[in-house]
Amino acid sequence: MVLHTDHAVVLGASLGGLMAARILSDTYAQVTLIERDVLDPSPEPRKGVPQGRHAHMLLARGREAMEELFAGLTDELVALGVPKVDVQSQIRWISDGRTLAHRPSGLVALGSSRPLLESRIRARVLAIPNLKVLDGCEVSGLLGSIRDDSVIGVRLLRNGEQGPGEKLYADLVLDATGRAARGVSWMQALGFPVPETETVEVGLVYGTRLYRRDPSMMTTNTVMSPAFPRVGAMLAQEGDRWIVTLGGVNGDAAPLDHEGYTAYAATLSAPIVYDVIRDAEPLSDPVRMRYPACARRRYERLPHVPEGYLAYGDAITSFSPTYGQGMTSSACQALALRDCLQEGLDALPRRFYKAAADIIDIPWSIAANGDGRLPGVPGKQSPQVRLMNTYLDQVWKAGSRDPDVSAAFLRVVNLMEPPQSLLRPSTALRVLRGSLLASHRGASSRNPLIRPRIQ
Ligand SMILES: Cc1cc2nc3c(=O)[nH]c(=O)nc-3n(C[C@H](O)[C@H](O)[C@H](O)COP(=O)(O)OP(=O)(O)OC[C@H]3O[C@@H](n4cnc5c(N)ncnc54)[C@H](O)[C@@H]3O)c2cc1C
């Protein structure tokens, strides 16, 4: 039997759960946030969010959405030393030795560490009067009513206890337990339909280390190369630090000793990371994280969606980390949830999944199509995708000479515009002209700073 509790339960108090809880507290009389980790107010990495030790870029669209959810967040973070960077004039985007042309864009990204960002957002959410947090508590399953076709609560294990768990009833259970979410098996156990899952097995391995940064160096650098698929991100962070993340696909891992790690940086398609870290003071040992596959659970395609349960954030889609889209997708989903709630509670899951799919489609296509072309990543690409990837190579070539093309491309990368915007006639003409010129000049037109060092 469905009990009307005016209570929403949010599973997982990471960024996704926190942003969703903030929205739900406007509609439900009581919101309970349940988190397996014991939460500490200090901005330190924690067990349940292992990716928090690695570089996280907050894209311009994500920053805007978070600012809409938490007014003044950008200024609060900047006051704590977080670099605020213009995405075109203060980030070097380098692919195959070509750097996108610089010019102020007005689009702002933040160089906050993942733990600091989460801790500031958590402080705001925990101050909401009708919200309480149960940390150190694990959800072990869902309560359901087949007769009412609804999820009606969760089973909760407090402080490491065993057994079936106590029952906690709610009108809505929002599952933000991340990419390893067990929501699908929980729904299956109750006899509810479950979504199909699409995966891209990228076999990504990240190796990350912190270095001291000269405070005058605010630039952020990303280096990639589809032909030689290793990535490097060197992001200016609070505390006058660089966070350097080196990544390879198909299990290609950066060594964790000092010499091996530095030598791996030297193999990127541009030496910019190596040139800094060979002399910089390390502030931590390198740490590693494996990310086997990106996954998209197709809740929006379910022929029948039970009431009372919503998957959210990475529990719906875990994007390839190198494109930096996960936090932005979660923040945009919070705004979509707000809009859905403003239209009432009827068929909320179905309406939310449709809105979330509209948000996810673009970043998923950018990342899945980009990763799908990497050597050794399984899966076939359609002729349209191959054509678009070829066009994007030309966009990058042209964008290395033409700031207008660079600006148009970075609006797509930062999820401000869809990829189709790059096909507008005015942009397409500039792309054609610029890529012809770049090809004509060949590698000699590339930034002289950029010398690939393959060891
Ligand atoms: C290596 C890596 C790099 C990334 N880089 C970027 C980037 O540069 N930019 C970007 O925007 N995004 C990035 N992301 C994605 C980003 O980290 C996530 O999108 C973001 O954390 C939001 O995820 P989430 O809240 O949905 O889930 P998560 O952050 O995974 O959090 C899940 C939470 O649920 C809790 N939990 C799990 N199970 C239970 C349970 N049974 N009961 C109670 N609590 C539970 C966990 O402890 C955790 O707190 C990256 C991801 C990875 C893996």
Coordinates of C-alpha atoms and ligand atoms in Angstrom, one line a residue:
M1 CA 0.0 0.0 0.0
V2 CA 1.3 3.5 -0.9
L3 CA 1.6 5.6 2.3
H4 CA 1.6 9.3 1.6
T5 CA 4.5 10.5 3.6
D6 CA 5.4 13.8 1.9
H7 CA 8.9 12.4 2.3
A8 CA 11.6 11.9 -0.3
V9 CA 14.7 9.8 0.3
V10 CA 17.9 10.5 -1.6
L11 CA 20.5 7.7 -1.8
G12 CA 24.1 8.9 -2.0
A13 CA 25.4 12.3 -0.8
S14 CA 27.9 12.9 -3.5
L15 CA 27.4 15.8 -6.0
G16 CA 24.4 14.2 -7.8
G17 CA 22.5 13.4 -4.6
L18 CA 23.2 16.8 -3.0
M19 CA 22.0 18.7 -6.0
A20 CA 18.9 16.6 -6.3
A21 CA 18.2 16.9 -2.6
R22 CA 18.4 20.6 -2.8
I23 CA 15.6 20.6 -5.5
L24 CA 13.4 18.0 -3.7
S25 CA 13.4 20.0 -0.5
D26 CA 11.3 22.7 -2.3
T27 CA 8.5 20.1 -2.9
Y28 CA 8.6 17.5 -0.2
A29 CA 8.0 18.3 3.5
Q30 CA 10.9 16.1 4.5
V31 CA 14.0 15.0 2.6
T32 CA 16.4 12.3 4.0
L33 CA 19.8 12.0 2.4
I34 CA 21.4 8.6 3.0
E35 CA 25.2 8.1 2.6
R36 CA 27.3 5.0 3.2
D37 CA 30.5 7.0 4.1
V38 CA 30.8 8.9 7.4
L39 CA 30.9 12.5 6.2
D40 CA 33.6 14.8 7.3
P41 CA 33.3 18.5 6.7
S42 CA 36.9 18.8 5.6
P43 CA 37.5 18.9 1.8
E44 CA 39.3 15.6 1.6
P45 CA 38.8 12.7 -0.8
R46 CA 36.6 9.9 0.6
K47 CA 36.1 6.2 0.0
G48 CA 32.7 6.3 -1.7
V49 CA 34.0 8.8 -4.3
P50 CA 37.4 7.4 -5.4
Q51 CA 37.4 9.6 -8.5
G52 CA 37.7 12.6 -6.1
R53 CA 41.5 12.1 -6.1
H54 CA 41.7 12.7 -9.8
A55 CA 41.4 15.8 -12.0
H56 CA 37.9 17.1 -12.4
M57 CA 37.1 19.9 -14.8
L58 CA 33.8 21.7 -14.2
L59 CA 32.6 22.8 -17.7
A60 CA 31.1 26.2 -18.3
R61 CA 27.6 24.9 -18.5
G62 CA 28.0 23.0 -15.3
R63 CA 29.2 26.0 -13.4
E64 CA 26.3 28.0 -14.7
A65 CA 23.8 25.4 -13.6
M66 CA 25.4 25.0 -10.2
E67 CA 25.3 28.8 -9.8
E68 CA 21.6 28.7 -10.5
L69 CA 21.2 26.0 -7.8
F70 CA 23.5 27.7 -5.2
A71 CA 23.7 31.4 -5.8
G72 CA 27.2 32.8 -5.1
L73 CA 29.0 29.5 -5.3
T74 CA 31.5 30.7 -7.8
D75 CA 32.5 33.7 -5.7
E76 CA 32.7 31.4 -2.6
L77 CA 35.1 29.0 -4.3
V78 CA 37.2 31.8 -5.8
A79 CA 37.5 33.3 -2.3
L80 CA 39.0 29.9 -1.2
G81 CA 41.6 30.2 -3.9
V82 CA 39.9 28.3 -6.7
P83 CA 41.1 29.5 -10.1
K84 CA 38.4 30.9 -12.3
V85 CA 39.5 30.5 -15.9
D86 CA 38.1 31.7 -19.3
V87 CA 37.7 28.5 -21.3
Q88 CA 39.2 29.9 -24.4
S89 CA 41.9 32.3 -23.3
Q90 CA 43.1 30.5 -20.2
I91 CA 42.9 26.9 -21.1
R92 CA 45.3 25.3 -23.6
W93 CA 43.4 22.7 -25.5
I94 CA 45.9 20.6 -27.5
S95 CA 45.2 17.7 -29.7
D96 CA 47.8 16.1 -32.0
G97 CA 50.1 19.0 -31.3
R98 CA 47.6 21.7 -32.3
T99 CA 46.4 24.2 -29.8
L100 CA 43.0 25.9 -30.2
A101 CA 43.3 29.6 -30.9
H102 CA 43.0 31.9 -27.8
R103 CA 40.6 34.8 -27.3
P104 CA 38.4 35.7 -24.3
S105 CA 35.1 33.8 -24.6
G106 CA 33.2 34.9 -21.5
L107 CA 32.7 31.3 -20.6
V108 CA 34.1 30.5 -17.2
A109 CA 35.3 27.1 -15.8
L110 CA 36.4 26.5 -12.3
G111 CA 39.6 24.7 -11.2
S112 CA 38.2 23.4 -7.9
S113 CA 39.3 20.1 -6.6
R114 CA 36.4 17.6 -6.5
P115 CA 36.4 17.3 -2.7
L116 CA 36.3 21.1 -2.2
L117 CA 33.5 21.5 -4.6
E118 CA 31.5 18.7 -2.9
S119 CA 32.2 20.0 0.6
R120 CA 31.0 23.6 -0.2
I121 CA 27.8 22.3 -1.9
R122 CA 27.2 19.8 1.0
A123 CA 27.5 22.6 3.6
R124 CA 24.8 24.5 1.7
V125 CA 22.5 21.5 1.4
L126 CA 22.9 20.4 5.0
A127 CA 21.7 23.8 6.1
I128 CA 18.3 23.3 4.5
P129 CA 15.8 23.0 7.4
N130 CA 13.6 20.2 6.1
L131 CA 16.5 18.0 5.2
K132 CA 18.4 15.5 7.3
V133 CA 21.4 13.3 6.5
L134 CA 21.9 9.8 7.7
D135 CA 25.6 9.1 7.1
G136 CA 27.4 5.9 7.8
C137 CA 24.2 4.2 6.6
E138 CA 23.9 1.9 3.6
V139 CA 20.8 1.2 1.5
S140 CA 20.5 -2.5 0.9
G141 CA 17.4 -2.7 -1.2
L142 CA 14.0 -1.1 -2.1
L143 CA 10.6 -1.6 -0.7
G144 CA 7.9 -2.0 -3.4
S145 CA 4.2 -2.5 -3.9
I146 CA 3.5 -4.4 -7.1
R147 CA -0.3 -3.8 -6.5
D148 CA 0.3 0.0 -6.6
D149 CA 3.1 -0.3 -9.1
S150 CA 5.4 1.8 -7.0
V151 CA 8.5 1.8 -5.0
I152 CA 7.6 2.9 -1.5
G153 CA 10.8 3.1 0.5
V154 CA 14.2 1.6 1.2
R155 CA 15.9 -0.9 3.5
L156 CA 18.5 0.7 5.6
L157 CA 21.6 -0.7 7.4
R158 CA 22.9 1.7 10.1
N159 CA 26.6 1.8 11.0
G160 CA 27.7 -1.4 9.4
E161 CA 24.9 -3.6 10.8
Q162 CA 23.9 -6.8 9.0
G163 CA 20.6 -8.4 8.2
P164 CA 17.5 -7.3 6.2
G165 CA 17.7 -3.7 7.4
E166 CA 15.1 -1.4 8.8
K167 CA 12.3 0.0 6.6
L168 CA 12.2 3.6 5.7
Y169 CA 9.1 4.7 3.8
A170 CA 9.0 7.5 1.3
D171 CA 6.9 8.8 -1.6
L172 CA 10.0 9.1 -3.7
V173 CA 13.3 7.3 -3.7
L174 CA 16.0 9.1 -5.8
D175 CA 19.0 6.8 -6.4
A176 CA 22.2 8.8 -6.8
T177 CA 24.6 6.0 -5.8
G178 CA 26.8 6.5 -8.8
R179 CA 28.1 4.3 -11.6
A180 CA 28.1 1.1 -9.5
A181 CA 24.4 1.7 -8.5
R182 CA 22.5 -1.4 -7.7
G183 CA 19.1 0.1 -8.6
V184 CA 18.7 -2.2 -11.6
S185 CA 19.1 -5.4 -9.5
W186 CA 16.9 -3.9 -6.7
M187 CA 14.1 -3.2 -9.2
Q188 CA 14.5 -6.6 -10.7
A189 CA 14.2 -8.2 -7.3
L190 CA 10.9 -6.5 -6.8
G191 CA 9.7 -7.7 -10.2
F192 CA 9.8 -4.3 -11.9
P193 CA 11.1 -3.8 -15.5
V194 CA 14.7 -2.8 -15.9
P195 CA 16.4 -0.7 -18.6
E196 CA 18.8 -1.9 -21.2
T197 CA 22.4 -0.7 -20.8
E198 CA 24.7 0.6 -23.5
T199 CA 28.5 0.5 -22.8
V200 CA 31.7 1.6 -24.3
E201 CA 34.6 -0.5 -23.0
V202 CA 37.3 2.1 -22.9
G203 CA 39.6 0.5 -20.3
L204 CA 40.7 3.9 -19.1
V205 CA 43.4 4.1 -16.4
Y206 CA 44.1 7.4 -14.6
G207 CA 47.2 8.2 -12.7
T208 CA 47.2 11.4 -10.7
R209 CA 49.7 13.4 -8.7
L210 CA 49.6 16.9 -7.1
Y211 CA 52.5 19.4 -7.6
R212 CA 53.2 22.9 -6.2
R213 CA 52.1 25.6 -8.6
D214 CA 53.6 29.1 -9.0
P215 CA 50.4 31.1 -8.2
S216 CA 50.9 33.3 -11.2
M217 CA 50.4 30.3 -13.5
M218 CA 46.6 30.0 -13.7
T219 CA 46.3 28.3 -17.0
T220 CA 44.9 24.9 -17.4
N221 CA 46.1 22.4 -20.0
T222 CA 44.6 19.4 -21.7
V223 CA 46.5 17.3 -24.1
M224 CA 45.1 14.5 -26.2
S225 CA 45.5 12.6 -29.4
P226 CA 43.1 10.2 -31.1
A227 CA 45.9 8.5 -32.9
F228 CA 48.1 7.9 -29.8
P229 CA 45.4 7.7 -27.2
R230 CA 47.0 9.1 -24.0
V231 CA 45.6 12.1 -22.3
G232 CA 47.1 14.6 -19.9
A233 CA 45.3 17.2 -17.9
M234 CA 47.2 19.7 -15.7
L235 CA 44.7 21.8 -13.9
A236 CA 45.4 24.8 -11.7
Q237 CA 43.7 24.2 -8.4
E238 CA 43.2 25.9 -5.0
G239 CA 46.1 25.8 -2.6
D240 CA 48.5 26.8 -5.4
R241 CA 48.6 23.2 -6.7
W242 CA 48.6 21.6 -10.0
I243 CA 46.6 18.4 -10.3
V244 CA 48.1 16.3 -13.0
T245 CA 46.2 13.4 -14.4
L246 CA 47.7 11.1 -17.0
G247 CA 45.5 8.6 -18.7
G248 CA 45.6 5.8 -21.2
V249 CA 43.0 3.5 -22.7
N250 CA 42.9 -0.3 -22.9
G251 CA 44.7 -0.7 -19.6
D252 CA 47.7 1.5 -20.6
A253 CA 48.6 2.8 -17.2
A254 CA 51.1 5.5 -16.1
P255 CA 53.7 4.0 -13.8
L256 CA 53.4 5.1 -10.2
D257 CA 57.1 5.7 -9.4
H258 CA 58.5 9.2 -9.9
E259 CA 60.7 8.5 -12.9
G260 CA 58.1 6.3 -14.7
Y261 CA 55.3 8.8 -14.1
T262 CA 57.4 11.7 -15.4
A263 CA 58.5 9.7 -18.4
Y264 CA 54.9 8.8 -19.3
A265 CA 54.1 12.5 -19.3
A266 CA 56.8 13.0 -21.9
T267 CA 55.0 10.6 -24.3
L268 CA 51.9 12.8 -24.6
S269 CA 51.4 14.5 -28.0
A270 CA 52.6 17.8 -26.5
P271 CA 55.4 18.3 -23.9
I272 CA 53.6 21.0 -21.9
V273 CA 52.8 18.8 -18.9
Y274 CA 56.2 17.1 -18.9
D275 CA 57.9 20.5 -19.1
V276 CA 56.2 21.6 -15.8
I277 CA 56.3 18.4 -13.8
R278 CA 59.9 17.5 -14.4
D279 CA 61.0 20.5 -12.2
A280 CA 57.9 21.0 -10.0
E281 CA 57.8 19.9 -6.4
P282 CA 55.5 16.9 -6.0
L283 CA 52.9 17.3 -3.1
S284 CA 51.6 13.7 -3.2
D285 CA 52.5 10.2 -4.5
P286 CA 50.7 9.3 -7.8
V287 CA 47.5 7.4 -7.3
R288 CA 45.7 5.2 -9.8
M289 CA 42.1 4.5 -10.8
R290 CA 40.7 2.1 -13.3
Y291 CA 37.6 3.0 -15.2
P292 CA 36.6 -0.1 -17.4
A293 CA 33.6 1.2 -19.3
C294 CA 31.2 4.1 -19.8
A295 CA 27.6 3.0 -19.3
R296 CA 24.2 4.5 -20.2
R297 CA 21.1 2.9 -18.7
R298 CA 18.2 3.6 -21.0
Y299 CA 15.4 4.3 -18.4
E300 CA 13.6 6.6 -20.9
R301 CA 13.1 3.6 -23.2
L302 CA 11.3 1.4 -20.6
P303 CA 7.8 0.6 -21.9
H304 CA 6.5 0.9 -18.4
V305 CA 8.0 3.0 -15.6
P306 CA 6.9 2.3 -12.0
E307 CA 6.3 5.3 -9.7
G308 CA 8.3 6.2 -6.7
Y309 CA 11.8 5.5 -7.9
L310 CA 14.2 7.8 -9.9
A311 CA 17.7 6.9 -11.0
Y312 CA 19.9 10.0 -11.2
G313 CA 23.3 11.3 -12.3
D314 CA 26.0 8.6 -12.8
A315 CA 23.4 6.0 -11.8
I316 CA 21.8 6.8 -15.2
T317 CA 24.9 7.5 -17.2
S318 CA 28.6 7.3 -16.4
F319 CA 30.4 9.3 -19.1
S320 CA 34.0 8.8 -20.2
P321 CA 35.9 10.9 -17.6
T322 CA 38.2 12.5 -20.1
Y323 CA 35.4 14.7 -21.5
G324 CA 34.6 16.1 -18.0
Q325 CA 30.8 15.9 -18.4
G326 CA 29.5 14.0 -15.4
M327 CA 29.1 16.9 -12.9
T328 CA 27.6 19.1 -15.6
S329 CA 25.1 16.5 -16.6
S330 CA 24.1 16.0 -12.9
A331 CA 23.6 19.8 -12.4
C332 CA 21.5 20.1 -15.5
Q333 CA 19.4 17.1 -14.4
A334 CA 18.7 19.0 -11.1
L335 CA 17.3 21.9 -13.1
A336 CA 15.2 19.5 -15.2
L337 CA 13.9 17.8 -12.0
R338 CA 12.9 21.2 -10.7
D339 CA 10.9 21.9 -14.0
C340 CA 9.3 18.4 -13.8
L341 CA 8.2 19.0 -10.2
Q342 CA 6.7 22.3 -11.1
E343 CA 4.4 20.5 -13.4
G344 CA 3.2 18.2 -10.5
L345 CA 4.0 14.7 -9.2
D346 CA 2.0 12.6 -11.7
A347 CA 4.2 10.3 -13.8
L348 CA 7.2 12.1 -12.4
P349 CA 9.7 9.2 -13.3
R350 CA 8.6 9.0 -16.9
R351 CA 8.8 12.8 -17.4
F352 CA 12.1 13.0 -15.6
Y353 CA 13.7 10.2 -17.6
K354 CA 12.6 11.9 -20.9
A355 CA 14.1 15.3 -19.7
A356 CA 17.3 13.6 -18.5
A357 CA 17.7 11.7 -21.8
D358 CA 17.5 15.1 -23.7
I359 CA 20.3 16.3 -21.4
I360 CA 22.4 13.1 -21.7
D361 CA 22.1 12.6 -25.5
I362 CA 24.6 15.3 -26.5
P363 CA 27.5 14.6 -24.0
W364 CA 27.0 10.8 -24.5
S365 CA 27.3 11.2 -28.3
I366 CA 30.3 13.4 -28.0
A367 CA 32.1 11.0 -25.6
A368 CA 30.9 7.7 -27.0
N369 CA 31.7 8.7 -30.6
G370 CA 35.1 10.1 -29.5
D371 CA 36.1 7.0 -27.6
G372 CA 34.7 4.6 -30.1
R373 CA 37.3 5.8 -32.6
L374 CA 40.3 5.0 -30.4
P375 CA 42.4 2.1 -31.4
G376 CA 41.5 -1.1 -29.5
V377 CA 38.2 0.2 -28.1
P378 CA 35.6 -2.3 -29.2
G379 CA 32.5 -1.4 -31.2
K380 CA 31.6 -0.3 -34.8
Q381 CA 31.0 3.3 -35.8
S382 CA 28.3 4.2 -38.2
P383 CA 29.2 6.0 -41.4
Q384 CA 27.6 9.2 -40.0
V385 CA 29.6 9.0 -36.9
R386 CA 32.8 8.5 -38.9
L387 CA 31.9 11.5 -41.0
M388 CA 31.3 13.6 -38.0
N389 CA 34.6 12.6 -36.4
T390 CA 36.4 13.5 -39.6
Y391 CA 34.7 16.8 -39.6
L392 CA 35.6 17.4 -36.0
D393 CA 39.3 16.8 -36.9
Q394 CA 38.9 19.6 -39.5
V395 CA 37.3 21.8 -36.9
W396 CA 40.3 21.3 -34.6
K397 CA 42.7 22.1 -37.4
A398 CA 40.8 25.2 -38.4
G399 CA 40.3 26.2 -34.7
S400 CA 44.0 26.2 -34.2
R401 CA 44.2 29.2 -36.5
D402 CA 40.8 30.8 -36.3
P403 CA 39.5 32.0 -32.9
D404 CA 35.9 32.1 -34.2
V405 CA 36.1 28.4 -35.0
S406 CA 37.8 27.7 -31.7
A407 CA 35.1 29.6 -29.9
A408 CA 32.3 27.7 -31.7
F409 CA 34.0 24.4 -30.9
L410 CA 34.6 25.2 -27.2
R411 CA 30.9 26.1 -26.8
V412 CA 30.1 22.5 -27.9
V413 CA 32.8 21.0 -25.6
N414 CA 31.4 23.0 -22.7
L415 CA 27.9 21.8 -23.5
M416 CA 26.6 25.3 -24.3
E417 CA 25.7 24.3 -27.8
P418 CA 24.9 21.0 -29.6
P419 CA 27.5 19.6 -32.0
Q420 CA 25.2 20.4 -34.9
S421 CA 25.9 24.1 -34.3
L422 CA 29.3 23.4 -35.9
L423 CA 27.5 22.7 -39.2
R424 CA 26.1 26.2 -39.5
P425 CA 27.1 27.6 -42.9
S426 CA 29.1 30.5 -41.4
T427 CA 31.1 28.1 -39.2
A428 CA 31.4 25.3 -41.9
L429 CA 32.9 27.8 -44.4
R430 CA 35.5 28.9 -41.9
V431 CA 36.3 25.3 -41.0
L432 CA 36.8 24.4 -44.7
R433 CA 39.1 27.4 -45.3
G434 CA 41.0 27.0 -42.0
S435 CA 41.6 23.3 -42.3
L436 CA 42.8 23.7 -45.9
L437 CA 45.3 26.3 -44.8
A438 CA 46.4 24.2 -41.8
S439 CA 46.9 21.1 -44.0
H440 CA 48.7 23.2 -46.6
R441 CA 51.2 24.4 -44.0
G442 CA 51.3 21.0 -42.4
A443 CA 53.0 20.2 -39.1
S444 CA 55.2 23.2 -39.5
S445 CA 52.3 25.5 -38.7
R446 CA 51.8 23.8 -35.3
N447 CA 52.7 25.6 -32.1
P448 CA 56.5 25.4 -31.8
L449 CA 56.0 24.6 -28.1
I450 CA 54.5 21.3 -29.0
R451 CA 57.0 18.6 -29.8
P452 CA 55.7 15.1 -29.4
R453 CA 58.2 12.9 -27.5
I454 CA 57.4 9.3 -28.0
Q455 CA 59.7 7.1 -25.8
Ligands
LIG1 C1 38.0 9.0 -12.9 C2 36.8 10.0 -13.1 C3 37.1 11.3 -13.5 C4 36.0 12.2 -13.6 N1 36.3 13.4 -14.1 C5 35.2 14.3 -14.2 C6 35.5 15.6 -14.7 O1 36.6 16.1 -15.0 N2 34.4 16.5 -14.8 C7 33.1 16.1 -14.5 O2 32.2 16.9 -14.6 N3 32.9 14.8 -14.1 C8 33.9 13.9 -13.9 N4 33.6 12.7 -13.4 C9 32.2 12.3 -13.1 C10 31.9 12.8 -11.7 O3 32.8 12.4 -10.7 C11 30.4 12.4 -11.3 O4 29.6 12.7 -12.4 C12 29.9 13.1 -10.0 O5 30.6 12.7 -8.9 C13 28.4 12.9 -9.8 O6 28.2 11.6 -9.6 P1 27.1 10.9 -8.7 O7 26.8 11.8 -7.5 O8 26.0 10.6 -9.5 O9 27.8 9.6 -8.1 P2 29.1 9.4 -7.2 O10 29.9 10.6 -7.2 O11 29.8 8.1 -7.7 O12 28.6 9.2 -5.8 C14 27.8 8.1 -5.3 C15 27.6 8.2 -3.8 O13 26.7 7.2 -3.4 C16 27.2 6.6 -2.2 N5 26.7 5.2 -2.1 C17 26.9 4.2 -3.0 N6 26.2 3.1 -2.7 C18 25.5 3.5 -1.6 C19 24.5 2.7 -0.8 N7 24.1 1.5 -1.1 N8 23.9 3.4 0.2 C20 24.3 4.7 0.5 N9 25.2 5.4 -0.2 C21 25.8 4.8 -1.2 C22 28.7 6.7 -2.4 O14 29.4 6.6 -1.1 C23 28.9 8.1 -3.0 O15 28.9 9.1 -2.0 C24 34.7 11.7 -13.3 C25 34.4 10.4 -12.9 C26 35.5 9.5 -12.8 C27 35.2 8.1 -12.5

